[in-house]
mmCIF file of C-alpha atoms in Angstrom:
data_model
loop_
_atom_site.group_PDB
_atom_site.id
_atom_site.type_symbol
_atom_site.label_atom_id
_atom_site.label_comp_id
_atom_site.label_asym_id
_atom_site.label_seq_id
_atom_site.Cartn_x
_atom_site.Cartn_y
_atom_site.Cartn_z
ATOM 1 C CA MET A 1252 0.232 -0.270 -0.170
ATOM 2 C CA THR A 1253 1.257 3.379 -1.126
ATOM 3 C CA GLU A 1254 2.460 5.129 2.187
ATOM 4 C CA THR A 1255 0.723 7.864 3.198
ATOM 5 C CA CYS A 1256 1.641 11.352 5.197
ATOM 6 C CA ILE A 1257 -0.136 14.325 7.534
ATOM 7 C CA VAL A 1258 1.631 17.498 5.572
ATOM 8 C CA GLY A 1259 -0.006 19.598 7.253
ATOM 9 C CA TRP A 1260 -3.436 20.531 9.291
ATOM 10 C CA ALA A 1261 -6.299 23.705 11.331
ATOM 11 C CA HIS A 1262 -8.168 23.552 13.836
ATOM 12 C CA THR A 1263 -11.136 25.553 15.144
ATOM 13 C CA PRO A 1264 -12.078 25.631 19.107
ATOM 14 C CA PHE A 1265 -14.326 23.905 20.629
ATOM 15 C CA GLY A 1266 -17.729 25.150 21.849
ATOM 16 C CA LYS A 1267 -20.820 27.198 21.249
ATOM 17 C CA LEU A 1268 -19.660 28.771 18.516
ATOM 18 C CA GLU A 1269 -22.376 31.569 17.778
ATOM 19 C CA ASP A 1270 -20.246 33.117 15.353
ATOM 20 C CA ALA A 1271 -20.284 29.890 13.130
ATOM 21 C CA PRO A 1272 -23.694 29.570 12.391
ATOM 22 C CA ASP A 1273 -23.619 26.598 9.739
ATOM 23 C CA ALA A 1274 -21.190 23.887 9.528
ATOM 24 C CA GLU A 1275 -20.519 25.728 6.238
ATOM 25 C CA THR A 1276 -18.570 28.892 7.440
ATOM 26 C CA LEU A 1277 -16.652 26.159 9.917
ATOM 27 C CA ILE A 1278 -15.118 24.606 6.840
ATOM 28 C CA GLY A 1279 -14.299 27.653 5.252
ATOM 29 C CA ARG A 1280 -12.083 27.775 9.186
ATOM 30 C CA VAL A 1281 -9.852 25.680 8.111
ATOM 31 C CA ALA A 1282 -10.017 24.176 4.723
ATOM 32 C CA ALA A 1283 -7.548 27.598 2.873
ATOM 33 C CA ALA A 1284 -5.656 27.028 6.922
ATOM 34 C CA ALA A 1285 -4.611 23.125 6.225
ATOM 35 C CA ILE A 1286 -3.316 23.857 2.660
ATOM 36 C CA ALA A 1287 -1.361 26.545 3.573
ATOM 37 C CA ASP A 1288 0.081 25.023 6.687
ATOM 38 C CA ALA A 1289 1.358 22.372 4.024
ATOM 39 C CA GLY A 1290 2.864 25.115 2.130
ATOM 40 C CA LEU A 1291 1.359 24.010 -0.465
ATOM 41 C CA ALA A 1292 -1.909 26.208 -2.726
ATOM 42 C CA PRO A 1293 -5.777 24.690 -2.983
ATOM 43 C CA ALA A 1294 -4.862 23.516 -6.913
ATOM 44 C CA ASP A 1295 -2.521 20.977 -5.595
ATOM 45 C CA VAL A 1296 -5.675 19.268 -4.076
ATOM 46 C CA ASP A 1297 -6.960 16.558 -5.847
ATOM 47 C CA ALA A 1298 -10.148 15.481 -3.789
ATOM 48 C CA ILE A 1299 -11.690 16.682 -0.815
ATOM 49 C CA PHE A 1300 -13.426 14.253 1.927
ATOM 50 C CA ILE A 1301 -16.238 15.622 4.285
ATOM 51 C CA GLY A 1302 -16.637 13.835 7.494
ATOM 52 C CA HIS A 1303 -20.219 15.207 8.475
ATOM 53 C CA PHE A 1304 -22.358 12.891 10.655
ATOM 54 C CA ASN A 1305 -25.438 15.302 11.138
ATOM 55 C CA GLY A 1306 -28.589 13.015 11.532
ATOM 56 C CA GLY A 1307 -30.813 16.523 11.982
ATOM 57 C CA PHE A 1308 -28.524 18.361 13.849
ATOM 58 C CA THR A 1309 -28.755 21.004 10.708
ATOM 59 C CA LYS A 1310 -31.104 21.295 7.619
ATOM 60 C CA GLN A 1311 -28.131 21.524 5.109
ATOM 61 C CA ASP A 1312 -27.340 17.674 3.997
ATOM 62 C CA PHE A 1313 -25.256 16.959 1.054
ATOM 63 C CA PRO A 1314 -22.487 18.910 2.488
ATOM 64 C CA ALA A 1315 -19.533 18.072 0.205
ATOM 65 C CA SER A 1316 -18.863 20.562 -1.978
ATOM 66 C CA LEU A 1317 -18.908 23.483 0.816
ATOM 67 C CA VAL A 1318 -15.556 24.075 0.709
ATOM 68 C CA MET A 1319 -15.666 25.702 -2.428
ATOM 69 C CA GLN A 1320 -17.914 28.138 -1.386
ATOM 70 C CA SER A 1321 -14.760 29.921 0.376
ATOM 71 C CA LEU A 1322 -11.712 28.072 -1.734
ATOM 72 C CA PRO A 1323 -13.497 28.692 -5.825
ATOM 73 C CA GLU A 1324 -10.348 26.829 -6.499
ATOM 74 C CA LEU A 1325 -10.787 23.294 -6.212
ATOM 75 C CA ARG A 1326 -14.577 23.880 -7.939
ATOM 76 C CA PHE A 1327 -14.386 20.608 -10.624
ATOM 77 C CA LYS A 1328 -12.197 18.433 -7.891
ATOM 78 C CA PRO A 1329 -14.466 15.501 -7.162
ATOM 79 C CA ALA A 1330 -15.579 15.890 -3.304
ATOM 80 C CA THR A 1331 -16.793 13.059 -0.784
ATOM 81 C CA ARG A 1332 -19.128 12.831 2.258
ATOM 82 C CA LEU A 1333 -18.294 10.083 4.566
ATOM 83 C CA GLU A 1334 -20.882 9.388 7.873
ATOM 84 C CA ASN A 1335 -19.535 6.005 10.212
ATOM 85 C CA ALA A 1336 -21.159 7.429 13.399
ATOM 86 C CA CYS A 1337 -18.840 9.199 15.752
ATOM 87 C CA ALA A 1338 -15.792 8.252 14.252
ATOM 88 C CA THR A 1339 -16.782 9.641 10.472
ATOM 89 C CA GLY A 1340 -14.078 12.021 11.156
ATOM 90 C CA SER A 1341 -11.754 8.712 10.434
ATOM 91 C CA ALA A 1342 -14.034 7.112 7.331
ATOM 92 C CA ALA A 1343 -12.915 10.539 5.754
ATOM 93 C CA ILE A 1344 -9.239 9.992 6.122
ATOM 94 C CA HIS A 1345 -8.852 6.807 5.400
ATOM 95 C CA ALA A 1346 -11.723 7.401 2.508
ATOM 96 C CA GLY A 1347 -8.335 10.762 2.008
ATOM 97 C CA MET A 1348 -5.535 7.841 2.213
ATOM 98 C CA ASN A 1349 -7.939 5.532 -0.603
ATOM 99 C CA HIS A 1350 -7.064 8.072 -2.873
ATOM 100 C CA ILE A 1351 -3.870 7.957 -2.913
ATOM 101 C CA ALA A 1352 -3.473 4.248 -2.647
ATOM 102 C CA ALA A 1353 -5.095 3.869 -5.595
ATOM 103 C CA GLY A 1354 -3.151 6.093 -7.826
ATOM 104 C CA ARG A 1355 -5.488 8.704 -8.624
ATOM 105 C CA GLY A 1356 -3.741 11.717 -6.722
ATOM 106 C CA ARG A 1357 -1.183 12.533 -4.646
ATOM 107 C CA ILE A 1358 -2.939 15.170 -2.593
ATOM 108 C CA SER A 1359 -6.020 14.650 -0.308
ATOM 109 C CA LEU A 1360 -8.131 17.532 2.017
ATOM 110 C CA VAL A 1361 -9.637 15.910 4.310
ATOM 111 C CA ILE A 1362 -12.156 17.936 7.114
ATOM 112 C CA GLY A 1363 -14.459 16.776 9.779
ATOM 113 C CA VAL A 1364 -17.370 19.170 11.593
ATOM 114 C CA GLU A 1365 -20.254 19.028 13.032
ATOM 115 C CA LYS A 1366 -22.846 21.915 14.658
ATOM 116 C CA MET A 1367 -24.613 20.756 17.336
ATOM 117 C CA THR A 1368 -25.771 23.878 19.605
ATOM 118 C CA ALA A 1369 -28.380 24.689 17.070
ATOM 119 C CA VAL A 1370 -30.766 22.727 17.891
ATOM 120 C CA PRO A 1371 -32.675 22.138 21.795
ATOM 121 C CA GLY A 1372 -30.546 19.390 23.893
ATOM 122 C CA ALA A 1373 -32.919 17.296 23.940
ATOM 123 C CA GLU A 1374 -33.129 16.823 20.110
ATOM 124 C CA VAL A 1375 -29.839 16.811 20.993
ATOM 125 C CA GLY A 1376 -30.084 12.878 22.740
ATOM 126 C CA ASP A 1377 -32.621 12.250 20.407
ATOM 127 C CA ILE A 1378 -30.079 12.315 17.330
ATOM 128 C CA LEU A 1379 -27.228 10.657 18.585
ATOM 129 C CA LEU A 1380 -29.285 7.642 19.196
ATOM 130 C CA LYS A 1381 -29.247 7.210 15.561
ATOM 131 C CA CYS A 1382 -25.702 5.919 16.432
ATOM 132 C CA SER A 1383 -27.261 2.596 18.075
ATOM 133 C CA TYR A 1384 -29.641 0.097 17.419
ATOM 134 C CA ARG A 1385 -32.678 1.994 17.808
ATOM 135 C CA LYS A 1386 -35.119 -1.178 17.758
ATOM 136 C CA GLU A 1387 -33.845 -2.486 20.555
ATOM 137 C CA GLU A 1388 -32.037 0.392 22.025
ATOM 138 C CA GLY A 1389 -34.302 3.943 20.636
ATOM 139 C CA ASP A 1390 -35.668 3.733 23.836
ATOM 140 C CA ILE A 1391 -33.046 4.059 26.852
ATOM 141 C CA PRO A 1392 -33.266 7.164 28.284
ATOM 142 C CA ALA A 1393 -30.928 9.885 28.642
ATOM 143 C CA GLY A 1394 -30.489 8.931 24.890
ATOM 144 C CA PHE A 1395 -26.777 7.515 24.435
ATOM 145 C CA ALA A 1396 -25.246 9.015 28.007
ATOM 146 C CA GLY A 1397 -28.032 5.724 28.875
ATOM 147 C CA VAL A 1398 -26.807 3.265 26.492
ATOM 148 C CA PHE A 1399 -23.181 3.978 28.088
ATOM 149 C CA ALA A 1400 -24.520 3.943 31.209
ATOM 150 C CA ARG A 1401 -25.657 0.280 31.056
ATOM 151 C CA ILE A 1402 -22.262 -0.257 29.571
ATOM 152 C CA ALA A 1403 -21.004 1.000 32.791
ATOM 153 C CA ASP A 1404 -23.131 -0.401 34.580
ATOM 154 C CA ALA A 1405 -22.350 -4.228 33.358
ATOM 155 C CA TYR A 1406 -19.175 -2.890 34.003
ATOM 156 C CA PHE A 1407 -20.479 -2.401 37.627
ATOM 157 C CA GLN A 1408 -21.953 -5.135 37.629
ATOM 158 C CA ARG A 1409 -19.403 -8.153 37.017
ATOM 159 C CA HIS A 1410 -16.102 -6.075 38.320
ATOM 160 C CA GLY A 1411 -16.957 -3.962 40.832
ATOM 161 C CA ASP A 1412 -18.438 -0.547 41.539
ATOM 162 C CA GLN A 1413 -15.395 1.770 39.500
ATOM 163 C CA SER A 1414 -16.498 5.800 40.440
ATOM 164 C CA ASP A 1415 -13.373 6.192 42.105
ATOM 165 C CA ALA A 1416 -11.139 5.453 38.313
ATOM 166 C CA LEU A 1417 -14.143 6.560 36.347
ATOM 167 C CA ALA A 1418 -14.097 10.812 38.481
ATOM 168 C CA ALA A 1419 -9.820 9.894 37.938
ATOM 169 C CA ILE A 1420 -10.153 9.615 34.352
ATOM 170 C CA ALA A 1421 -12.429 12.743 34.362
ATOM 171 C CA ALA A 1422 -9.863 14.933 36.229
ATOM 172 C CA LYS A 1423 -7.115 13.962 34.264
ATOM 173 C CA ASN A 1424 -8.701 14.863 30.967
ATOM 174 C CA HIS A 1425 -9.923 18.229 32.316
ATOM 175 C CA ARG A 1426 -6.733 18.118 34.267
ATOM 176 C CA ASN A 1427 -4.772 18.036 30.146
ATOM 177 C CA GLY A 1428 -7.514 20.042 28.677
ATOM 178 C CA VAL A 1429 -5.744 23.310 30.007
ATOM 179 C CA GLY A 1430 -3.285 23.517 27.726
ATOM 180 C CA ASN A 1431 -5.192 22.660 24.590
ATOM 181 C CA PRO A 1432 -5.881 26.308 23.052
ATOM 182 C CA TYR A 1433 -9.078 24.413 20.898
ATOM 183 C CA ALA A 1434 -10.589 22.744 24.156
ATOM 184 C CA GLN A 1435 -13.886 23.575 24.558
ATOM 185 C CA MET A 1436 -13.838 23.550 28.770
ATOM 186 C CA ARG A 1437 -10.065 25.075 29.841
ATOM 187 C CA LYS A 1438 -10.801 24.230 33.549
ATOM 188 C CA ASP A 1439 -9.237 22.044 36.075
ATOM 189 C CA LEU A 1440 -12.183 20.623 37.778
ATOM 190 C CA GLY A 1441 -10.338 18.134 40.414
ATOM 191 C CA TYR A 1442 -11.226 14.745 41.744
ATOM 192 C CA ASP A 1443 -13.409 15.834 44.458
ATOM 193 C CA PHE A 1444 -15.502 17.731 41.786
ATOM 194 C CA CYS A 1445 -15.197 15.108 39.657
ATOM 195 C CA ARG A 1446 -16.305 12.630 42.498
ATOM 196 C CA THR A 1447 -19.086 13.991 44.361
ATOM 197 C CA VAL A 1448 -22.417 13.908 42.773
ATOM 198 C CA SER A 1449 -23.791 18.061 42.997
ATOM 199 C CA ASP A 1450 -25.970 20.400 41.754
ATOM 200 C CA ARG A 1451 -23.675 20.977 39.402
ATOM 201 C CA ASN A 1452 -22.329 17.751 38.186
ATOM 202 C CA PRO A 1453 -25.993 15.783 38.774
ATOM 203 C CA VAL A 1454 -26.093 11.941 37.699
ATOM 204 C CA VAL A 1455 -27.210 12.338 33.667
ATOM 205 C CA ALA A 1456 -27.925 7.999 33.461
ATOM 206 C CA GLY A 1457 -27.039 5.379 35.681
ATOM 207 C CA PRO A 1458 -23.601 5.658 37.606
ATOM 208 C CA LEU A 1459 -23.134 7.898 34.744
ATOM 209 C CA LYS A 1460 -22.669 11.579 35.881
ATOM 210 C CA ARG A 1461 -22.090 15.446 34.280
ATOM 211 C CA THR A 1462 -18.409 14.654 34.064
ATOM 212 C CA ASP A 1463 -18.719 11.575 32.935
ATOM 213 C CA CYS A 1464 -19.762 13.244 29.628
ATOM 214 C CA SER A 1465 -18.036 14.516 27.203
ATOM 215 C CA LEU A 1466 -19.745 18.086 25.649
ATOM 216 C CA VAL A 1467 -22.320 18.699 22.857
ATOM 217 C CA SER A 1468 -19.942 20.580 20.878
ATOM 218 C CA ASP A 1469 -19.518 22.498 17.381
ATOM 219 C CA GLY A 1470 -15.956 22.530 15.680
ATOM 220 C CA ALA A 1471 -13.727 21.678 12.936
ATOM 221 C CA ALA A 1472 -10.776 19.870 11.704
ATOM 222 C CA ALA A 1473 -8.676 19.429 8.860
ATOM 223 C CA LEU A 1474 -5.957 17.350 7.411
ATOM 224 C CA VAL A 1475 -3.915 17.778 4.096
ATOM 225 C CA LEU A 1476 -2.251 13.836 3.043
ATOM 226 C CA THR A 1477 -0.303 13.302 0.265
ATOM 227 C CA ASP A 1478 1.586 10.465 -0.669
ATOM 228 C CA ALA A 1479 4.818 10.050 0.549
ATOM 229 C CA GLU A 1480 7.279 11.148 -2.176
ATOM 230 C CA THR A 1481 5.224 14.737 -1.759
ATOM 231 C CA ALA A 1482 5.872 14.986 1.181
ATOM 232 C CA ALA A 1483 9.488 14.151 0.617
ATOM 233 C CA THR A 1484 9.439 18.454 -0.261
ATOM 234 C CA LEU A 1485 7.722 19.737 1.992
ATOM 235 C CA ASP A 1486 8.592 20.508 5.487
ATOM 236 C CA LYS A 1487 6.894 18.983 7.634
ATOM 237 C CA ALA A 1488 4.781 15.354 7.955
ATOM 238 C CA VAL A 1489 3.501 12.615 9.856
ATOM 239 C CA ARG A 1490 3.457 8.997 9.082
ATOM 240 C CA PHE A 1491 0.722 6.154 9.064
ATOM 241 C CA ARG A 1492 2.740 3.358 10.079
ATOM 242 C CA ALA A 1493 -1.006 1.741 10.423
ATOM 243 C CA ALA A 1494 -4.557 2.648 9.948
ATOM 244 C CA VAL A 1495 -7.173 -0.052 10.850
ATOM 245 C CA GLN A 1496 -11.001 -0.284 11.119
ATOM 246 C CA VAL A 1497 -12.843 -3.235 12.422
ATOM 247 C CA ASN A 1498 -16.370 -3.375 12.904
ATOM 248 C CA ASP A 1499 -18.660 -5.415 14.705
ATOM 249 C CA LEU A 1500 -22.153 -6.048 14.905
ATOM 250 C CA LEU A 1501 -24.594 -2.907 15.734
ATOM 251 C CA PRO A 1502 -26.895 -4.369 18.925
ATOM 252 C CA ILE A 1503 -25.464 -4.636 22.502
ATOM 253 C CA SER A 1504 -27.388 -7.985 22.766
ATOM 254 C CA ALA A 1505 -25.572 -9.387 20.223
ATOM 255 C CA ARG A 1506 -22.257 -8.962 22.025
ATOM 256 C CA ASP A 1507 -20.488 -9.008 25.074
ATOM 257 C CA ILE A 1508 -20.579 -5.113 25.486
ATOM 258 C CA ILE A 1509 -18.336 -3.896 28.259
ATOM 259 C CA ARG A 1510 -15.124 -5.738 25.992
ATOM 260 C CA PHE A 1511 -14.949 -3.954 23.387
ATOM 261 C CA GLU A 1512 -14.104 -6.584 21.651
ATOM 262 C CA GLY A 1513 -13.537 -4.613 17.907
ATOM 263 C CA ALA A 1514 -11.894 -2.240 19.419
ATOM 264 C CA ARG A 1515 -9.706 -4.486 20.756
ATOM 265 C CA GLU A 1516 -9.331 -6.232 17.148
ATOM 266 C CA ALA A 1517 -8.234 -2.628 15.398
ATOM 267 C CA TRP A 1518 -5.463 -2.671 18.405
ATOM 268 C CA ARG A 1519 -4.104 -6.006 17.383
ATOM 269 C CA GLN A 1520 -4.475 -4.945 13.524
ATOM 270 C CA ALA A 1521 -2.056 -1.722 14.204
ATOM 271 C CA TYR A 1522 0.577 -3.387 16.017
ATOM 272 C CA GLU A 1523 0.975 -6.181 13.682
ATOM 273 C CA ALA A 1524 0.882 -3.716 10.999
ATOM 274 C CA ALA A 1525 3.105 -0.830 12.063
ATOM 275 C CA GLY A 1526 4.987 -4.222 13.524
ATOM 276 C CA VAL A 1527 4.970 -2.076 17.167
ATOM 277 C CA THR A 1528 3.796 -3.214 20.063
ATOM 278 C CA LEU A 1529 2.430 -1.449 23.250
ATOM 279 C CA ASP A 1530 5.300 -0.784 24.889
ATOM 280 C CA ASP A 1531 6.749 1.159 21.994
ATOM 281 C CA LEU A 1532 4.053 3.747 22.109
ATOM 282 C CA SER A 1533 4.794 7.704 23.587
ATOM 283 C CA PHE A 1534 1.009 8.531 24.130
ATOM 284 C CA ALA A 1535 -1.856 8.009 22.900
ATOM 285 C CA GLU A 1536 -5.271 9.506 21.438
ATOM 286 C CA VAL A 1537 -7.776 7.288 22.877
ATOM 287 C CA HIS A 1538 -12.447 8.102 22.106
ATOM 288 C CA ASP A 1539 -13.571 9.046 25.421
ATOM 289 C CA CYS A 1540 -16.803 9.784 24.609
ATOM 290 C CA PHE A 1541 -18.047 9.024 28.628
ATOM 291 C CA THR A 1542 -15.192 8.207 31.149
ATOM 292 C CA ILE A 1543 -15.856 3.918 31.251
ATOM 293 C CA ALA A 1544 -15.072 4.043 27.577
ATOM 294 C CA GLU A 1545 -11.675 5.003 28.107
ATOM 295 C CA LEU A 1546 -10.981 2.916 30.898
ATOM 296 C CA ILE A 1547 -12.091 -0.038 28.770
ATOM 297 C CA HIS A 1548 -10.035 0.822 25.653
ATOM 298 C CA TYR A 1549 -6.930 0.759 28.489
ATOM 299 C CA GLU A 1550 -7.998 -3.030 28.427
ATOM 300 C CA ALA A 1551 -8.948 -2.878 24.714
ATOM 301 C CA MET A 1552 -5.002 -1.857 23.549
ATOM 302 C CA GLY A 1553 -3.710 -3.627 26.040
ATOM 303 C CA LEU A 1554 -2.129 -1.360 29.383
ATOM 304 C CA ALA A 1555 -4.209 -3.898 31.419
ATOM 305 C CA LYS A 1556 -6.141 -6.814 32.123
ATOM 306 C CA GLU A 1557 -9.780 -7.275 31.224
ATOM 307 C CA GLY A 1558 -11.681 -6.004 34.297
ATOM 308 C CA GLN A 1559 -8.259 -4.337 35.579
ATOM 309 C CA GLY A 1560 -8.598 -1.235 33.355
ATOM 310 C CA ALA A 1561 -8.886 1.205 37.068
ATOM 311 C CA ARG A 1562 -5.257 0.832 37.616
ATOM 312 C CA ALA A 1563 -3.856 2.239 34.771
ATOM 313 C CA ILE A 1564 -5.343 5.758 35.919
ATOM 314 C CA LEU A 1565 -5.195 4.928 39.651
ATOM 315 C CA ASP A 1566 -1.308 3.870 39.424
ATOM 316 C CA GLY A 1567 -0.372 7.503 37.321
ATOM 317 C CA THR A 1568 -0.013 4.447 33.684
ATOM 318 C CA VAL A 1569 -1.741 7.214 31.657
ATOM 319 C CA ALA A 1570 -0.663 10.661 33.406
ATOM 320 C CA LYS A 1571 0.416 13.435 31.168
ATOM 321 C CA TYR A 1572 3.617 12.544 32.104
ATOM 322 C CA GLY A 1573 3.339 8.211 33.004
ATOM 323 C CA ARG A 1574 4.576 5.360 31.738
ATOM 324 C CA LEU A 1575 1.907 5.891 28.372
ATOM 325 C CA PRO A 1576 0.469 9.060 28.486
ATOM 326 C CA VAL A 1577 -3.941 8.769 27.188
ATOM 327 C CA ASN A 1578 -4.863 11.341 26.114
ATOM 328 C CA PRO A 1579 -2.459 14.845 26.030
ATOM 329 C CA SER A 1580 -4.934 17.019 24.712
ATOM 330 C CA GLY A 1581 -7.855 16.488 26.951
ATOM 331 C CA GLY A 1582 -9.523 13.978 24.839
ATOM 332 C CA LEU A 1583 -13.599 14.501 24.469
ATOM 333 C CA LYS A 1584 -14.414 15.080 27.642
ATOM 334 C CA SER A 1585 -12.147 18.200 28.127
ATOM 335 C CA LYS A 1586 -11.711 18.912 24.186
ATOM 336 C CA GLY A 1587 -15.981 18.671 23.035
ATOM 337 C CA HIS A 1588 -17.138 16.530 20.945
ATOM 338 C CA PRO A 1589 -18.520 17.422 17.165
ATOM 339 C CA ILE A 1590 -18.981 14.128 15.827
ATOM 340 C CA GLY A 1591 -17.958 14.850 12.064
ATOM 341 C CA ALA A 1592 -14.533 16.632 13.287
ATOM 342 C CA THR A 1593 -13.345 14.367 16.081
ATOM 343 C CA GLY A 1594 -11.628 11.325 14.279
ATOM 344 C CA VAL A 1595 -10.108 14.186 11.983
ATOM 345 C CA SER A 1596 -9.189 15.879 15.495
ATOM 346 C CA MET A 1597 -7.927 13.365 17.153
ATOM 347 C CA HIS A 1598 -5.459 13.093 14.750
ATOM 348 C CA VAL A 1599 -4.538 16.729 13.937
ATOM 349 C CA MET A 1600 -3.080 16.172 18.231
ATOM 350 C CA ALA A 1601 -1.429 13.495 17.508
ATOM 351 C CA ALA A 1602 0.584 15.226 14.575
ATOM 352 C CA MET A 1603 0.732 18.464 16.646
ATOM 353 C CA GLN A 1604 2.283 15.741 19.442
ATOM 354 C CA LEU A 1605 4.645 14.887 17.194
ATOM 355 C CA THR A 1606 6.076 17.175 15.640
ATOM 356 C CA GLY A 1607 6.452 19.055 18.380
ATOM 357 C CA GLU A 1608 3.614 22.003 17.828
ATOM 358 C CA ALA A 1609 1.014 20.992 20.740
ATOM 359 C CA GLY A 1610 2.550 24.248 22.913
ATOM 360 C CA GLY A 1611 0.838 22.939 26.380
ATOM 361 C CA MET A 1612 0.252 19.884 25.433
ATOM 362 C CA GLN A 1613 3.803 19.209 24.941
ATOM 363 C CA LEU A 1614 4.868 16.032 25.670
ATOM 364 C CA ARG A 1615 8.904 15.088 26.431
ATOM 365 C CA ASP A 1616 10.540 13.842 22.629
ATOM 366 C CA PRO A 1617 6.959 11.621 21.733
ATOM 367 C CA SER A 1618 8.298 9.343 18.633
ATOM 368 C CA LEU A 1619 5.330 7.154 18.150
ATOM 369 C CA GLY A 1620 1.359 8.526 18.539
ATOM 370 C CA ALA A 1621 -1.916 6.100 18.053
ATOM 371 C CA VAL A 1622 -5.385 7.398 17.458
ATOM 372 C CA PHE A 1623 -8.230 5.180 18.626
ATOM 373 C CA ASN A 1624 -11.869 6.903 16.971
ATOM 374 C CA MET A 1625 -14.544 5.345 17.984
ATOM 375 C CA GLY A 1626 -18.559 5.336 16.174
ATOM 376 C CA GLY A 1627 -21.447 3.971 18.513
ATOM 377 C CA ALA A 1628 -20.981 1.578 20.810
ATOM 378 C CA ALA A 1629 -17.008 0.759 19.771
ATOM 379 C CA VAL A 1630 -18.610 -0.811 16.457
ATOM 380 C CA ALA A 1631 -16.742 1.686 14.370
ATOM 381 C CA ASN A 1632 -12.976 0.805 15.370
ATOM 382 C CA TYR A 1633 -10.297 2.999 13.717
ATOM 383 C CA ALA A 1634 -6.771 2.682 15.461
ATOM 384 C CA SER A 1635 -3.838 4.842 13.929
ATOM 385 C CA ILE A 1636 -0.074 4.654 14.240
ATOM 386 C CA LEU A 1637 1.893 7.677 13.357
ATOM 387 C CA GLU A 1638 5.273 8.699 14.093
ATOM 388 C CA ARG A 1639 7.312 11.778 12.682
ATOM 389 C CA ALA A 1640 8.880 11.363 9.030
ATOM 390 C CA ARG A 1641 10.256 14.546 8.747
#
């Protein structure tokens, strides 16, 4: 397969962006910026791939060509919209990589975008339930938070109450997010606040409190992908050592849901494809849509044995300067989770780390980073392993 590199990127702040009325505006804010960051011109782009979930967040669907409003030089270029639930951004990245691997072009522009805050909160919950198996899960109270509350309840029943670990994960990610200029919430809430039910941190569903749930966000992120030959002529490049997609069954009733079996398989394939082990990684950005998801990811990626994920957070393994920092960006918990933008954003965060451009998030000399982006309840699983090429 043709080697693919990330050579440029751009990222808006995440949050309730009242100065961005629609996805089109957000797309315009990152498209030209990412191309310029790569040291290229819009005319150099061979194809555009847009990750946009929508699902009812906005009336304007069919977003593939919206980038041409802000960059008319892209007119007549092929443009395609991708969607794969909360892994929509990674689906767009894979499409961009496949375009290059097929020899149909050298340069792909990938944009992930979502405008979520224009609809009432109750509608947000119902829209997100479209990422579940509606025949069985459509009436779960509290929307997608209710789905993950069921997962948390099942995990607690099998392995014991993990409320201390979930609070520690939330506190870690909020602490890390202070250094992320794009994060929706840049505040160190502290462990005690995250552990305690209060008026400001109420129970949302089951054992999950507000601090266990990622934020409803607007935002966009973009990447420029090239083949290795083109990347060698540019100022910076981050190489994909592995890029794996594994899909599992949609109904949670059809799986042992607390094992995240699709995620485990994606990690296994990624390590094999990259020729590395967990011990070779410098950091990981993982999909913490809810704190219980990050806890189970520790086990899926091999950081802890089954049922012992709490050890990785409670002993400091995944802290910013621990053995394997997880979510040094603050993760979705602090950064926010605009559905279509998330997978692209996670890859931007990893590329910034590997090129030393992460500012207040920067780790000490990272050499190999991993990204894990998940759609639904461990249904669409994307694992990437990245290293600096230039």
